[in-house]
Coordinates of C-alpha atoms and ligand atoms in Angstrom, one line a residue:
M26 CA 25.3 258.4 27.2
K27 CA 25.3 262.1 27.4
I28 CA 22.5 263.8 25.4
A29 CA 22.1 267.6 25.0
V30 CA 18.4 268.4 24.2
T31 CA 17.5 271.8 22.8
G32 CA 14.0 273.1 23.5
G33 CA 13.5 270.6 26.3
A34 CA 11.0 272.7 28.2
G35 CA 8.5 272.7 25.3
F36 CA 5.8 270.2 24.5
I37 CA 7.7 267.4 22.7
G38 CA 11.2 268.1 24.2
S39 CA 9.9 267.8 27.8
A40 CA 8.1 264.5 27.0
F41 CA 11.3 263.2 25.4
I42 CA 13.3 264.1 28.6
R43 CA 10.7 262.6 30.9
Q44 CA 10.6 259.4 28.8
L45 CA 14.4 259.0 28.7
L46 CA 14.7 259.4 32.5
A47 CA 11.6 257.3 33.3
D48 CA 13.0 254.4 31.3
G49 CA 15.9 254.3 33.7
S50 CA 18.3 254.8 30.9
D51 CA 22.0 255.2 31.8
V52 CA 21.9 258.7 30.5
E53 CA 22.8 262.3 31.4
V54 CA 20.7 265.1 29.9
L55 CA 21.5 268.8 29.4
N56 CA 18.5 270.9 28.5
L57 CA 19.4 274.0 26.5
D58 CA 16.2 276.2 26.4
K59 CA 15.7 279.9 26.1
L60 CA 12.3 279.6 27.9
T61 CA 10.2 281.5 25.4
Y62 CA 6.5 281.8 25.9
A63 CA 6.4 278.1 24.9
G64 CA 9.0 276.8 27.4
N65 CA 7.6 275.8 30.7
L66 CA 9.6 274.4 33.5
E67 CA 6.4 273.0 35.1
N68 CA 6.5 270.4 32.2
L69 CA 9.7 269.1 33.9
A70 CA 8.7 269.3 37.5
S71 CA 8.6 265.6 37.9
I72 CA 12.4 265.2 36.9
Q73 CA 13.9 268.5 38.0
Q74 CA 15.6 267.0 41.0
D75 CA 16.9 264.0 39.0
P76 CA 20.7 264.1 39.3
R77 CA 21.0 262.9 35.7
Y78 CA 19.2 266.1 34.5
R79 CA 20.3 269.8 34.3
L80 CA 19.0 272.9 32.6
L81 CA 20.8 275.8 31.0
R82 CA 18.7 278.8 30.0
E83 CA 20.3 279.8 26.7
D84 CA 19.3 281.0 23.3
I85 CA 20.5 278.6 20.5
C86 CA 21.2 281.7 18.4
D87 CA 23.9 282.7 20.9
A88 CA 27.0 281.0 19.3
P89 CA 29.5 281.6 22.2
A90 CA 27.0 280.4 24.8
V91 CA 26.1 277.3 22.7
T92 CA 29.8 276.5 22.3
R93 CA 30.5 277.0 26.0
A94 CA 27.6 274.7 26.9
L95 CA 28.5 271.9 24.5
D96 CA 32.2 272.1 25.4
A97 CA 31.4 271.9 29.2
F98 CA 28.9 269.1 28.9
D99 CA 30.7 267.1 26.0
P100 CA 27.6 265.3 24.7
D101 CA 27.5 262.2 22.6
A102 CA 24.5 263.5 20.8
V103 CA 22.4 266.7 20.4
V104 CA 18.7 266.2 19.9
H105 CA 17.3 269.4 18.5
F106 CA 13.7 270.4 19.3
A107 CA 14.1 274.1 19.9
A108 CA 12.0 276.1 17.5
E109 CA 9.3 278.6 17.0
S110 CA 6.8 275.9 16.3
H111 CA 3.5 277.6 15.6
V112 CA 2.3 278.3 12.1
D113 CA -0.1 281.1 13.0
R114 CA 2.6 283.0 15.0
S115 CA 5.0 282.6 12.0
I116 CA 2.4 284.3 9.9
L117 CA 1.8 287.1 12.3
S118 CA 5.6 287.7 12.9
P119 CA 7.9 285.6 10.7
A120 CA 11.2 286.9 12.0
A121 CA 11.4 284.8 15.1
S122 CA 10.9 281.6 13.1
I123 CA 13.7 282.5 10.8
D124 CA 16.1 283.4 13.7
T125 CA 15.5 280.3 15.8
N126 CA 14.6 277.7 13.2
V127 CA 17.2 278.6 10.6
R128 CA 19.9 280.6 12.4
G129 CA 19.7 278.7 15.6
T130 CA 20.1 275.4 13.7
F131 CA 23.1 276.8 11.9
V132 CA 24.7 277.8 15.2
L133 CA 24.3 274.3 16.6
L134 CA 25.7 272.7 13.4
E135 CA 28.7 275.0 13.5
A136 CA 29.3 274.2 17.2
I137 CA 29.2 270.5 16.5
R138 CA 31.4 270.9 13.4
A139 CA 34.0 272.6 15.6
R140 CA 33.9 269.8 18.2
R141 CA 34.1 267.1 15.5
K142 CA 32.1 264.8 17.8
G143 CA 28.6 263.7 18.4
R144 CA 25.3 262.8 16.5
F145 CA 22.9 265.6 15.6
V146 CA 19.2 264.6 15.5
H147 CA 17.3 267.4 13.8
V148 CA 13.7 267.2 14.7
S149 CA 11.6 268.4 11.8
T150 CA 8.0 268.2 10.5
D151 CA 5.8 266.7 7.8
E152 CA 4.8 270.3 7.0
V153 CA 7.9 270.7 4.8
Y154 CA 6.2 268.5 2.2
G155 CA 3.2 270.9 2.0
S156 CA -0.3 269.8 1.1
I157 CA -0.5 266.3 -0.4
E158 CA -3.4 265.5 -2.8
P159 CA -5.4 262.4 -1.8
P160 CA -4.8 259.5 -1.8
G161 CA -1.0 260.2 -2.0
R162 CA 1.4 260.2 1.0
A163 CA 4.8 261.9 1.0
D164 CA 7.8 259.7 1.6
E165 CA 11.3 260.9 2.5
S166 CA 12.2 261.6 -1.1
S167 CA 9.1 263.7 -1.9
P168 CA 9.7 267.3 -3.0
L169 CA 9.5 270.0 -0.4
H170 CA 6.6 272.5 -0.8
P171 CA 6.4 274.5 2.4
S172 CA 3.5 277.0 2.6
S173 CA 4.2 279.1 5.7
P174 CA 7.2 281.0 7.1
Y175 CA 7.3 278.2 9.8
S176 CA 7.4 275.3 7.4
A177 CA 9.8 277.1 5.1
S178 CA 12.1 277.7 8.0
K179 CA 12.0 274.1 9.0
A180 CA 12.6 273.0 5.4
A181 CA 15.6 275.4 5.2
S182 CA 17.0 274.0 8.4
D183 CA 16.6 270.4 7.2
L184 CA 18.5 271.1 4.1
L185 CA 21.2 272.9 6.0
A186 CA 21.6 270.1 8.4
L187 CA 21.8 267.5 5.6
S188 CA 24.4 269.7 3.8
Y189 CA 26.7 269.3 6.9
V190 CA 26.7 265.5 6.2
M191 CA 27.8 265.9 2.6
T192 CA 30.2 268.8 3.1
F193 CA 31.7 268.3 6.6
G194 CA 30.9 264.6 7.3
L195 CA 28.7 265.4 10.4
D196 CA 26.6 262.6 11.8
V197 CA 23.2 264.1 11.2
V198 CA 19.8 262.4 11.1
V199 CA 16.5 264.1 10.4
T200 CA 13.0 263.2 11.6
R201 CA 9.8 264.6 10.1
G202 CA 7.0 264.1 12.4
A203 CA 3.3 264.4 11.9
N204 CA 0.9 266.5 14.0
T205 CA 1.6 265.6 17.6
Y206 CA -0.9 265.7 20.5
G207 CA -0.8 264.8 24.3
P208 CA -0.4 266.3 27.7
Y209 CA 1.5 269.7 28.3
Q210 CA 0.9 271.0 24.8
F211 CA 0.6 274.8 24.7
P212 CA -3.1 275.8 24.0
E213 CA -2.3 277.7 20.9
K214 CA -2.4 274.4 18.9
L215 CA -5.6 272.8 17.7
V216 CA -6.1 270.0 20.3
P217 CA -5.4 271.8 23.5
L218 CA -7.0 275.0 22.4
M219 CA -10.3 273.2 21.6
I220 CA -10.2 271.3 24.9
A221 CA -9.4 274.4 26.9
N222 CA -12.1 276.5 25.2
A223 CA -14.7 273.8 25.4
L224 CA -14.0 273.4 29.1
D225 CA -14.5 277.1 29.6
G226 CA -17.7 277.2 27.3
R227 CA -15.9 279.5 24.9
P228 CA -16.3 279.5 21.1
L229 CA -14.3 276.9 19.1
P230 CA -12.6 278.7 16.2
V231 CA -12.5 276.3 13.2
Y232 CA -10.5 277.7 10.2
G233 CA -12.2 277.8 6.9
D234 CA -14.6 274.8 6.2
G235 CA -12.8 272.6 8.8
R236 CA -12.3 269.8 6.2
Q237 CA -8.4 270.1 6.3
V238 CA -6.8 266.8 7.3
R239 CA -4.0 266.3 9.8
D240 CA -2.2 263.1 10.5
W241 CA -2.1 262.6 14.3
V242 CA 0.6 260.9 16.4
H243 CA 0.7 260.7 20.2
V244 CA 3.7 262.6 21.8
D245 CA 5.0 259.5 23.5
D246 CA 5.0 257.6 20.2
H247 CA 6.8 260.5 18.5
C248 CA 9.4 260.5 21.3
R249 CA 10.0 256.8 20.9
A250 CA 10.5 257.3 17.2
I251 CA 13.1 260.0 17.8
R252 CA 14.9 257.7 20.3
A253 CA 14.9 254.9 17.7
V254 CA 16.4 257.3 15.2
L255 CA 19.0 258.6 17.7
A256 CA 20.0 255.0 18.4
G257 CA 19.9 253.4 15.0
G258 CA 19.2 255.9 12.2
R259 CA 21.6 256.1 9.3
A260 CA 23.7 259.2 9.1
G261 CA 22.3 261.5 6.4
A262 CA 18.9 259.8 6.4
I263 CA 15.5 261.3 6.9
Y264 CA 12.7 259.4 8.9
N265 CA 9.1 260.3 8.6
V266 CA 7.1 259.7 11.8
S267 CA 3.4 259.0 11.3
A268 CA 0.9 256.7 13.0
D269 CA -1.4 256.8 9.9
Q270 CA -4.3 258.4 11.7
P271 CA -5.7 261.1 9.4
V272 CA -8.6 263.1 10.7
A273 CA -10.4 266.2 9.4
N274 CA -10.2 269.1 11.8
I275 CA -13.9 269.5 12.2
D276 CA -14.2 265.7 13.0
L277 CA -11.5 266.1 15.7
V278 CA -13.3 269.0 17.2
R279 CA -16.6 267.1 17.3
R280 CA -14.9 264.2 19.0
I281 CA -13.5 266.6 21.7
I282 CA -17.0 268.1 22.1
A283 CA -18.6 264.7 22.4
R284 CA -16.1 263.5 25.0
L285 CA -16.5 266.6 27.1
G286 CA -20.3 266.7 26.8
A287 CA -20.0 270.2 25.5
D288 CA -22.3 272.0 23.1
E289 CA -21.8 271.8 19.3
A290 CA -23.2 275.3 19.1
L291 CA -19.7 276.5 20.4
I292 CA -18.2 275.7 16.9
R293 CA -17.5 278.9 15.0
Y294 CA -16.2 278.8 11.4
V295 CA -13.7 281.6 11.2
T296 CA -11.6 283.2 8.5
D297 CA -9.1 280.7 7.2
R298 CA -5.4 280.7 7.8
P299 CA -3.6 282.2 4.9
G300 CA -1.8 279.5 2.8
H301 CA -3.5 276.8 4.8
D302 CA -2.4 273.4 3.7
R303 CA -5.4 271.2 3.0
R304 CA -4.0 267.8 3.8
Y305 CA -0.9 266.3 5.4
A306 CA -0.2 262.6 4.8
I307 CA 3.2 260.9 5.1
A308 CA 4.5 257.4 4.9
S309 CA 6.8 256.2 7.6
D310 CA 7.6 252.7 6.2
R311 CA 11.4 253.5 6.6
L312 CA 11.0 254.0 10.3
R313 CA 9.1 250.8 10.7
T314 CA 11.1 248.6 8.5
E315 CA 14.7 249.8 9.4
L316 CA 14.1 250.6 13.0
G317 CA 11.1 248.5 14.0
W318 CA 9.1 251.5 15.4
R319 CA 5.4 251.1 15.8
A320 CA 2.8 253.5 17.3
V321 CA 1.3 252.3 20.5
H322 CA -1.5 254.8 20.9
S323 CA -4.6 254.9 18.8
I324 CA -6.1 258.4 18.2
E325 CA -9.3 257.3 20.1
E326 CA -7.5 256.2 23.2
G327 CA -4.8 258.8 23.1
L328 CA -7.2 261.7 22.5
A329 CA -9.5 260.5 25.4
A330 CA -6.5 260.3 27.8
T331 CA -5.3 263.8 26.6
I332 CA -8.7 265.3 27.3
E333 CA -8.7 263.7 30.7
W334 CA -5.2 265.2 31.4
Y335 CA -6.4 268.7 30.5
R336 CA -9.5 268.2 32.6
A337 CA -7.4 267.1 35.6
N338 CA -4.8 270.0 35.0
T339 CA -6.9 273.1 34.6
A340 CA -4.5 274.9 37.0
W341 CA -1.7 274.3 34.5
V342 CA -3.9 275.5 31.6
E343 CA -4.9 278.7 33.5
R344 CA -1.3 279.5 34.3
V345 CA -0.1 279.1 30.7
K346 CA -3.0 281.2 29.5
S347 CA -2.2 284.1 31.8
G348 CA 0.2 286.8 30.6
S349 CA 0.9 287.2 26.9
Y350 CA -1.5 284.4 25.8
Q351 CA -4.5 286.7 25.9
E352 CA -2.7 289.3 23.7
Y353 CA -1.8 286.6 21.2
Y354 CA -5.4 285.3 21.2
E355 CA -6.7 288.7 20.4
R356 CA -4.1 289.2 17.7
N357 CA -4.8 285.9 16.0
Y358 CA -8.6 285.6 16.4
G359 CA -9.7 289.2 17.0
S360 CA -10.0 290.2 13.4
R361 CA -11.4 287.0 12.0
T362 CA -15.0 286.9 10.9
S363 CA -17.0 284.1 12.5
R364 CA -20.2 282.2 11.7
S365 CA -21.9 279.1 13.1
G366 CA -22.3 277.4 9.7
P367 CA -22.8 278.0 5.9
G368 CA -25.2 280.8 5.2
Q369 CA -25.2 282.0 8.8
P370 CA -24.6 285.6 9.7
D371 CA -21.1 286.8 11.0
V372 CA -20.9 287.4 14.8
A373 CA -18.1 288.5 17.1
L374 CA -15.8 285.7 18.4
A375 CA -16.3 286.4 22.1
Ligands
NAD413 P1 7.2 274.0 21.5 O1 6.8 275.3 20.9 O2 6.2 273.4 22.5 O3 8.5 274.2 22.3 C1 9.6 274.8 21.7 C2 10.7 274.9 22.8 O4 11.9 275.5 22.2 C3 10.3 275.8 24.0 O5 10.7 275.2 25.2 C4 11.1 277.1 23.8 O6 11.4 277.8 25.0 C5 12.3 276.6 23.1 N1 13.0 277.6 22.3 C6 12.4 278.4 21.3 N2 13.3 279.2 20.8 C7 14.5 279.0 21.4 C8 15.8 279.5 21.2 N3 16.1 280.5 20.4 N4 16.8 278.9 22.0 C9 16.5 277.9 22.8 N5 15.3 277.4 23.1 C10 14.3 277.9 22.3 O7 7.5 273.1 20.3 P2 7.1 271.6 20.2 O8 5.7 271.4 19.7 O9 7.5 270.8 21.3 O10 8.0 271.2 18.9 C11 9.3 270.7 19.1 C12 10.0 270.4 17.8 O11 9.3 269.5 17.1 C13 10.0 271.7 16.8 O12 11.3 271.7 16.2 C14 8.9 271.4 15.8 O13 9.2 272.0 14.6 C15 8.9 269.9 15.8 N6 7.6 269.3 15.5 C16 6.5 269.6 16.2 C17 5.3 269.0 15.9 C18 4.0 269.3 16.7 O14 2.9 268.9 16.3 N7 4.1 270.0 17.8 C19 5.2 268.0 14.9 C20 6.4 267.7 14.2 C21 7.6 268.3 14.5
DAU414 O1 2.3 268.7 11.0 C1 3.3 268.9 12.0 C2 3.1 270.3 12.6 O2 1.8 270.3 13.3 C3 4.2 270.9 13.4 O3 5.3 271.0 12.6 C4 3.9 272.2 14.1 O4 4.9 272.6 15.0 C5 2.5 272.1 14.8 O5 2.1 273.3 15.3 C6 1.5 271.5 13.9 O6 1.1 272.5 12.8 P1 -0.4 272.7 12.4 O7 -0.5 274.1 11.8 O8 -0.9 271.6 11.6 O9 -1.0 272.7 13.9 P2 -2.2 273.6 14.5 O10 -2.5 272.9 15.8 O11 -1.9 275.0 14.6 O12 -3.4 273.4 13.5 C7 -3.9 272.1 13.2 C8 -5.0 272.3 12.2 O13 -6.1 272.9 12.9 C9 -4.6 273.1 11.1 O14 -5.3 272.7 9.9 C10 -5.2 274.5 11.4 C11 -6.5 274.1 12.3 N1 -6.8 275.1 13.3 C12 -5.9 275.4 14.2 C13 -6.1 276.3 15.2 C14 -5.1 276.7 16.3 C15 -8.1 275.6 13.4 O15 -9.0 275.3 12.6 N2 -8.4 276.5 14.4 C16 -7.5 276.9 15.3 O16 -7.8 277.7 16.2

C-alpha cells in the first residue's frame, strides 16, 4: 500500500511513520512536509535510510506542488497530519492556522478530487467540541464549539473534508484525537515544556488556576487508532480517539515534578490563556466497537516513559529550543503576570 503522509516530520506524524515501518508493513510512505519550526527530521532519523520511505519538502498550500507530488507517487491513501497545531501560537498569530489548517486541507481535497482515487484520513482534534461540562463527554454527533483560532480552523477543515464526501463522493474519514503525549513532542506543549523546564530548574508556568482538565492519550495509541481508521473506518464517519484518562493540568505538573524529584516551588500560576477551554472529554465507543481499538498505555506508565525519554534526550531538547523557540517563549510568557499561589505577590517569570 502507498501512503502519503502530510506533516510527517511533526510529533504525531513522525510517530505514525516510524510505527508503520517498524511493523514491517508492506507499505511505501511519502512524507510531504514544509518543515516549519515544528517539523524536525531528527524525529525520522531511525527510518530515513529505509527504502520504503521518502521525503518531499513542500507546503500543502502550494496546489501545483501538491498535485505534482500526488500524481508522481500515486498513493492509495493520504493521511493528513500537517497543521499549525498550537493553540497559543494561533492566539498570537492566527493567520498561519487559517492558511495551513483550512486552505492547506482544501488544496489536498481538491488534488484528491481531481485524481478521483484514494482514501483521505483527516486527523483532527477533540478541541472542536470546545469545553464540555462535567460529567458529560462529547460523542461524534455533539455540536462543535471551538474557542481558539486553532480549534476553529480544525473544525472548519473537518466540515470541509466531510462536505467532499457528500458533494463529490470522496472517501474521507475524520479522527478527533484527545491531548497526545510521548517522545519527540515540541516543548511548546504542556507535557514536554514542563519536563524540559523542570530538568533545567526553570519556572513551570501554569495557566489560570491549573484546574483545567485534559484527556491524555499516548502517541503510539493515537497512531494505532489512526491506522485502524485508515484500514477499516467507514467513509464519511468521524472517530473520536480517547483513552479515558482525564487529568487536571496542575495534577499532571505535580506528577512530573514528583517523578523528576524537582521542587514544587518552581510552579508559577500565570495569566490564563484567552478563551481557555475548561474541560475536554470525549467518548470513543465508536472506535472501540466498530474497529476494536484499545489504548495500550496508561497515563502513569506512559508519562513515566516519556519523562525518561526527555531525560535521556536532552541534546534533542536543547537543539529544538535553540533558534526561534526563545523568541516564541518570550512572546507567549514574557507579558504574563506570575505568582506562586493564591494571595502571593506577582514576580517576573525568569
Ligand atoms: P506538530 O506541530 O508537531 O507537527 C506539524 C507538522 O506539520 C510539522 O512537521 C510541520 O512542519 C508540518 N506542517 C505545518 N504546516 C505545513 C504546511 N503548510 N505544509 C506542509 N507541512 C506543514 O503537530 P502534531 O502535534 O504532530 O499534530 C499533528 C496533527 O494532529 C494536527 O493536525 C493536529 O491538529 C492533530 N492533533 C494533535 C494533537 C496533539 O495533542 N498534539 C491531538 C489531536 C489532534
Ligand atoms: O486536545 C487536543 C489538542 O491538544 C490538540 O488538538 C492540539 O494540537 C494540542 O496542542 C493540544 O492542545 P492544548 O491547548 O490542550 O495543549 P497544550 O499542551 O498547549 O496545553 C494543555 C493544557 O495545559 C491547556 O489547558 C493549557 C495548559 N498549559 C499549557 C502550556 C503550554 C499551561 O497551563 N501552561 C503552559 O505553559
